[in-house]
CSV table of N, CA and C in Angstrom, one decimal:
chain,number,residue,atom,x,y,z
V,1,MET,N,-50.4,-84.6,-240.8
V,1,MET,CA,-50.8,-84.0,-239.6
V,1,MET,C,-51.0,-83.1,-240.1
V,2,GLU,N,-52.2,-82.4,-238.9
V,2,GLU,CA,-53.4,-81.2,-239.3
V,2,GLU,C,-53.9,-80.5,-238.4
V,3,ASP,N,-54.3,-79.2,-237.9
V,3,ASP,CA,-54.7,-78.5,-237.5
V,3,ASP,C,-55.6,-78.0,-238.3
V,4,SER,N,-56.6,-77.8,-238.3
V,4,SER,CA,-57.9,-77.4,-238.6
V,4,SER,C,-58.2,-75.8,-238.2
V,5,TYR,N,-57.5,-75.4,-237.1
V,5,TYR,CA,-58.0,-73.8,-236.9
V,5,TYR,C,-56.4,-73.2,-237.5
V,6,GLY,N,-55.1,-73.7,-237.6
V,6,GLY,CA,-54.2,-73.6,-238.4
V,6,GLY,C,-53.0,-72.4,-237.3
V,7,ASP,N,-53.1,-73.2,-236.2
V,7,ASP,CA,-52.0,-72.5,-235.2
V,7,ASP,C,-51.2,-73.6,-234.9
V,8,GLY,N,-51.0,-74.4,-235.4
V,8,GLY,CA,-50.5,-75.5,-234.7
V,8,GLY,C,-50.7,-76.4,-233.6
V,9,TRP,N,-50.5,-78.0,-233.5
V,9,TRP,CA,-50.8,-78.5,-232.7
V,9,TRP,C,-51.3,-78.2,-230.7
V,10,ASN,N,-50.4,-77.1,-230.3
V,10,ASN,CA,-51.2,-76.5,-229.0
V,10,ASN,C,-50.2,-77.1,-228.0
V,11,GLY,N,-49.0,-78.2,-228.4
V,11,GLY,CA,-48.6,-78.9,-227.7
V,11,GLY,C,-48.6,-80.7,-227.4
V,12,ASN,N,-49.8,-80.5,-228.2
V,12,ASN,CA,-49.9,-82.1,-228.3
V,12,ASN,C,-48.8,-82.9,-228.9
V,13,TYR,N,-48.9,-84.0,-229.1
V,13,TYR,CA,-47.7,-84.7,-229.5
V,13,TYR,C,-48.4,-86.0,-230.1
V,14,LEU,N,-47.5,-86.3,-230.9
V,14,LEU,CA,-48.3,-87.9,-231.9
V,14,LEU,C,-47.0,-88.9,-231.4
V,15,ASN,N,-47.3,-90.1,-230.5
V,15,ASN,CA,-46.2,-90.4,-229.6
V,15,ASN,C,-46.2,-92.1,-230.5
V,16,ILE,N,-45.0,-92.6,-231.1
V,16,ILE,CA,-45.4,-93.8,-231.7
V,16,ILE,C,-43.8,-94.6,-231.1
V,17,GLY,N,-44.0,-95.6,-230.6
V,17,GLY,CA,-42.5,-96.3,-229.8
V,17,GLY,C,-41.6,-94.7,-229.5
V,18,ASP,N,-40.4,-95.0,-229.6
V,18,ASP,CA,-40.1,-93.8,-229.3
V,18,ASP,C,-39.7,-92.4,-229.9
V,19,HIS,N,-40.7,-92.0,-230.3
V,19,HIS,CA,-40.7,-91.3,-231.4
V,19,HIS,C,-41.7,-90.1,-230.9
V,20,SER,N,-41.6,-89.2,-230.6
V,20,SER,CA,-42.9,-88.0,-230.6
V,20,SER,C,-42.3,-86.6,-231.7
V,21,VAL,N,-43.4,-86.4,-232.3
V,21,VAL,CA,-43.9,-85.7,-233.3
V,21,VAL,C,-44.7,-84.7,-233.1
V,22,THR,N,-44.5,-83.4,-233.1
V,22,THR,CA,-45.9,-82.4,-233.1
V,22,THR,C,-46.0,-81.8,-234.6
V,23,LEU,N,-46.3,-80.7,-234.4
V,23,LEU,CA,-47.2,-79.6,-236.3
V,23,LEU,C,-46.9,-78.2,-234.6
V,24,SER,N,-45.8,-78.0,-235.1
V,24,SER,CA,-45.7,-76.6,-234.5
V,24,SER,C,-46.3,-75.5,-235.5
V,25,GLY,N,-46.2,-74.0,-234.8
V,25,GLY,CA,-46.5,-73.2,-235.9
V,25,GLY,C,-45.5,-72.4,-236.9
V,26,SER,N,-44.3,-73.0,-236.8
V,26,SER,CA,-43.5,-73.3,-237.2
V,26,SER,C,-43.1,-74.2,-238.5
V,27,SER,N,-43.6,-75.4,-238.2
V,27,SER,CA,-43.3,-76.8,-239.0
V,27,SER,C,-43.7,-77.1,-239.7
V,28,GLY,N,-44.9,-76.3,-240.6
V,28,GLY,CA,-45.8,-76.6,-241.4
V,28,GLY,C,-46.4,-76.0,-242.6
V,29,ASP,N,-47.0,-76.6,-243.3
V,29,ASP,CA,-47.5,-75.2,-244.5
V,29,ASP,C,-49.2,-74.9,-244.2
V,30,TYR,N,-49.4,-73.6,-244.2
V,30,TYR,CA,-50.6,-72.7,-243.4
V,30,TYR,C,-51.1,-72.7,-245.3
V,31,TYR,N,-52.4,-72.7,-245.1
V,31,TYR,CA,-53.8,-72.5,-246.1
V,31,TYR,C,-54.4,-71.6,-245.7
V,32,SER,N,-54.8,-71.0,-246.2
V,32,SER,CA,-55.6,-69.3,-246.7
V,32,SER,C,-57.2,-69.4,-245.6
V,33,TYR,N,-57.6,-71.3,-245.5
V,33,TYR,CA,-58.4,-71.3,-245.4
V,33,TYR,C,-58.8,-71.5,-243.7
V,34,GLY,N,-57.6,-71.7,-243.0
V,34,GLY,CA,-57.0,-72.5,-242.2
V,34,GLY,C,-56.7,-73.4,-241.3
V,35,VAL,N,-56.9,-74.0,-242.4
V,35,VAL,CA,-56.1,-75.5,-242.2
V,35,VAL,C,-54.6,-75.4,-242.3
V,36,PHE,N,-53.3,-76.0,-241.2
V,36,PHE,CA,-52.6,-76.0,-241.3
V,36,PHE,C,-51.8,-77.7,-241.3
V,37,ASP,N,-50.6,-77.6,-242.0
V,37,ASP,CA,-50.6,-79.9,-242.0
V,37,ASP,C,-49.1,-79.2,-242.6
V,38,GLY,N,-48.8,-80.8,-242.1
V,38,GLY,CA,-47.6,-81.0,-241.8
V,38,GLY,C,-46.4,-82.2,-242.2
V,39,THR,N,-45.3,-82.8,-242.7
V,39,THR,CA,-45.6,-84.4,-242.9
V,39,THR,C,-43.9,-84.5,-241.8
V,40,GLU,N,-44.4,-85.4,-241.2
V,40,GLU,CA,-43.0,-86.0,-240.5
V,40,GLU,C,-42.6,-87.6,-240.9
V,41,THR,N,-41.2,-88.2,-241.2
V,41,THR,CA,-40.6,-89.4,-241.4
V,41,THR,C,-40.5,-89.8,-240.0
V,42,VAL,N,-40.8,-90.8,-239.5
V,42,VAL,CA,-40.0,-92.0,-238.6
V,42,VAL,C,-39.7,-92.9,-239.3
V,43,CYS,N,-38.7,-94.0,-238.6
V,43,CYS,CA,-37.7,-95.0,-239.0
V,43,CYS,C,-38.2,-96.1,-237.9
V,44,LEU,N,-39.0,-97.0,-237.7
V,44,LEU,CA,-39.4,-97.6,-236.7
V,44,LEU,C,-38.9,-99.2,-237.2
V,45,GLU,N,-38.6,-99.6,-236.0
V,45,GLU,CA,-37.8,-100.9,-235.6
V,45,GLU,C,-39.1,-102.0,-236.1
V,46,ALA,N,-38.8,-103.6,-236.5
V,46,ALA,CA,-39.8,-104.7,-236.5
V,46,ALA,C,-40.5,-104.5,-235.1
V,47,GLY,N,-41.9,-104.3,-235.1
V,47,GLY,CA,-42.6,-104.7,-233.9
V,47,GLY,C,-44.1,-103.8,-234.5
V,48,THR,N,-44.5,-104.3,-232.7
V,48,THR,CA,-46.0,-103.7,-232.6
V,48,THR,C,-46.6,-102.4,-232.1
V,49,TYR,N,-46.7,-101.4,-233.1
V,49,TYR,CA,-46.8,-100.2,-232.1
V,49,TYR,C,-48.2,-99.7,-231.9
V,50,THR,N,-48.7,-99.2,-230.8
V,50,THR,CA,-49.7,-98.2,-230.3
V,50,THR,C,-49.7,-96.9,-230.1
V,51,PRO,N,-49.9,-95.8,-231.0
V,51,PRO,CA,-49.9,-95.0,-231.1
V,51,PRO,C,-50.9,-93.9,-230.2
V,52,THR,N,-50.3,-92.3,-229.3
V,52,THR,CA,-51.0,-91.7,-228.7
V,52,THR,C,-50.9,-90.8,-229.3
V,53,CYS,N,-51.8,-90.0,-229.0
V,53,CYS,CA,-51.3,-88.2,-229.5
V,53,CYS,C,-52.7,-87.8,-228.5
V,54,CYS,N,-51.4,-86.5,-227.6
V,54,CYS,CA,-52.2,-85.7,-226.6
V,54,CYS,C,-51.0,-85.0,-226.4
V,55,GLY,N,-51.3,-84.1,-224.7
V,55,GLY,CA,-50.7,-83.5,-224.0
V,55,GLY,C,-51.1,-82.4,-224.4
V,56,GLY,N,-51.9,-81.4,-224.7
V,56,GLY,CA,-51.7,-80.4,-225.4
V,56,GLY,C,-53.4,-79.6,-225.1
V,57,GLY,N,-53.2,-78.3,-225.5
V,57,GLY,CA,-55.0,-78.2,-225.8
V,57,GLY,C,-55.7,-78.1,-226.5
V,58,TRP,N,-56.4,-78.2,-227.2
V,58,TRP,CA,-57.5,-78.0,-228.7
V,58,TRP,C,-57.5,-79.3,-229.0
V,59,PRO,N,-57.4,-80.4,-228.4
V,59,PRO,CA,-56.8,-81.6,-229.0
V,59,PRO,C,-58.4,-82.0,-230.4
V,60,SER,N,-59.2,-81.2,-230.5
V,60,SER,CA,-60.5,-81.4,-231.5
V,60,SER,C,-59.7,-80.5,-232.9
V,61,GLU,N,-58.6,-80.3,-232.4
V,61,GLU,CA,-58.1,-79.0,-234.2
V,61,GLU,C,-57.1,-80.2,-234.2
V,62,VAL,N,-56.7,-81.4,-233.6
V,62,VAL,CA,-56.0,-82.1,-234.2
V,62,VAL,C,-56.5,-83.7,-235.0
V,63,SER,N,-55.2,-83.6,-236.3
V,63,SER,CA,-55.9,-85.2,-237.0
V,63,SER,C,-54.0,-85.2,-237.7
V,64,TRP,N,-54.3,-86.5,-237.6
V,64,TRP,CA,-53.0,-87.2,-238.4
V,64,TRP,C,-53.2,-88.3,-238.6
V,65,THR,N,-52.5,-89.0,-239.9
V,65,THR,CA,-52.9,-89.8,-240.7
V,65,THR,C,-51.5,-90.6,-240.4
V,66,LEU,N,-50.9,-92.2,-239.7
V,66,LEU,CA,-50.1,-92.5,-240.3
V,66,LEU,C,-50.4,-93.9,-241.6
V,67,LEU,N,-48.9,-93.5,-242.7
V,67,LEU,CA,-48.7,-94.2,-243.8
V,67,LEU,C,-47.6,-95.4,-243.5
V,68,LEU,N,-47.6,-96.6,-243.9
V,68,LEU,CA,-46.8,-97.6,-243.7
V,68,LEU,C,-46.3,-97.9,-245.5
V,69,ASP,N,-45.5,-97.9,-246.2
V,69,ASP,CA,-44.8,-98.0,-247.0
V,69,ASP,C,-46.1,-97.6,-248.0
V,70,GLY,N,-46.4,-96.5,-247.8
V,70,GLY,CA,-47.1,-95.3,-248.7
V,70,GLY,C,-48.7,-95.7,-248.8
V,71,VAL,N,-49.1,-96.7,-247.7
V,71,VAL,CA,-50.5,-97.6,-247.3
V,71,VAL,C,-50.8,-96.7,-246.0
V,72,GLU,N,-52.1,-96.1,-246.1
V,72,GLU,CA,-52.8,-95.8,-244.3
V,72,GLU,C,-53.2,-96.6,-243.9
V,73,VAL,N,-52.2,-96.9,-242.7
V,73,VAL,CA,-52.8,-98.3,-241.3
V,73,VAL,C,-53.7,-97.4,-240.2
V,74,LEU,N,-53.0,-96.4,-240.5
V,74,LEU,CA,-54.2,-95.6,-238.9
V,74,LEU,C,-54.2,-94.3,-239.3
V,75,SER,N,-55.3,-93.9,-238.4
V,75,SER,CA,-55.4,-92.2,-238.7
V,75,SER,C,-56.6,-91.9,-237.2
V,76,GLY,N,-56.2,-90.5,-236.4
V,76,GLY,CA,-56.6,-90.1,-235.7
V,76,GLY,C,-56.8,-89.0,-235.2
V,77,GLY,N,-56.8,-88.4,-233.8
V,77,GLY,CA,-56.9,-87.4,-233.6
V,77,GLY,C,-56.6,-87.2,-232.3
V,78,ALA,N,-56.6,-86.1,-231.6
V,78,ALA,CA,-55.9,-86.1,-229.8
V,78,ALA,C,-57.0,-86.4,-229.0
V,79,ASN,N,-56.7,-87.5,-227.5
V,79,ASN,CA,-57.2,-87.0,-226.7
V,79,ASN,C,-56.7,-86.1,-225.2
V,80,SER,N,-57.4,-85.7,-224.4
V,80,SER,CA,-56.7,-85.5,-223.5
V,80,SER,C,-56.0,-86.4,-222.5
V,81,THR,N,-56.2,-88.0,-222.9
V,81,THR,CA,-55.4,-88.3,-221.8
V,81,THR,C,-54.1,-89.5,-222.3
V,82,CYS,N,-53.3,-89.5,-222.0
V,82,CYS,CA,-51.9,-90.6,-223.0
V,82,CYS,C,-52.2,-91.5,-222.6
V,83,ALA,N,-52.7,-92.0,-222.1
V,83,ALA,CA,-52.9,-93.2,-221.0
V,83,ALA,C,-53.1,-94.7,-222.2
V,84,HIS,N,-53.7,-94.0,-223.3
V,84,HIS,CA,-54.3,-95.1,-223.9
V,84,HIS,C,-54.3,-94.5,-225.4
V,85,SER,N,-54.4,-95.5,-226.2
V,85,SER,CA,-54.5,-95.4,-228.0
V,85,SER,C,-56.1,-95.0,-228.2
V,86,THR,N,-56.9,-94.5,-228.8
V,86,THR,CA,-58.3,-94.7,-229.0
V,86,THR,C,-58.5,-95.3,-230.7
V,87,VAL,N,-57.4,-95.4,-231.5
V,87,VAL,CA,-57.5,-95.6,-233.0
V,87,VAL,C,-56.6,-97.7,-233.0
V,88,GLY,N,-56.3,-98.1,-232.1
V,88,GLY,CA,-55.7,-98.9,-232.7
V,88,GLY,C,-54.3,-99.5,-232.4
V,89,SER,N,-53.6,-100.6,-232.9
V,89,SER,CA,-51.8,-101.2,-233.1
V,89,SER,C,-51.8,-100.9,-234.3
V,90,PHE,N,-50.6,-101.7,-234.7
V,90,PHE,CA,-50.0,-101.7,-236.1
V,90,PHE,C,-48.6,-102.2,-235.8
V,91,THR,N,-48.3,-103.0,-236.9
V,91,THR,CA,-47.5,-103.9,-236.6
V,91,THR,C,-45.7,-103.8,-238.3
V,92,VAL,N,-44.9,-103.2,-237.8
V,92,VAL,CA,-44.2,-103.1,-238.5
V,92,VAL,C,-42.9,-104.6,-239.0
V,93,GLY,N,-43.1,-105.0,-239.9
V,93,GLY,CA,-42.4,-106.1,-240.5
V,93,GLY,C,-42.5,-107.3,-239.2
V,94,THR,N,-41.9,-108.3,-239.2
V,94,THR,CA,-42.1,-109.1,-238.1
V,94,THR,C,-41.4,-109.0,-237.1
V,95,PRO,N,-42.2,-109.0,-235.9
V,95,PRO,CA,-42.1,-108.7,-234.1
V,95,PRO,C,-41.5,-110.2,-233.8
């Protein structure tokens, strides 16, 4: 998870199934050139998931990458509506 301005996700959340994660101003690593990043681990049951990232301000600063067993399966940013995902879906195990 990354914030390009360096102040956290400003109320945006990455929603995957029943899990919601965010990058707050105190939960990641700040770099002197303005980038703020962090890592979150969630355990997912077998199934197909369509993540959304939304709910706050400054969505253009937000980016995230989703790894499954160390392999990138999706990446994206935030949008102004939580009604749909703009990046697709992924499957864990055999649904």
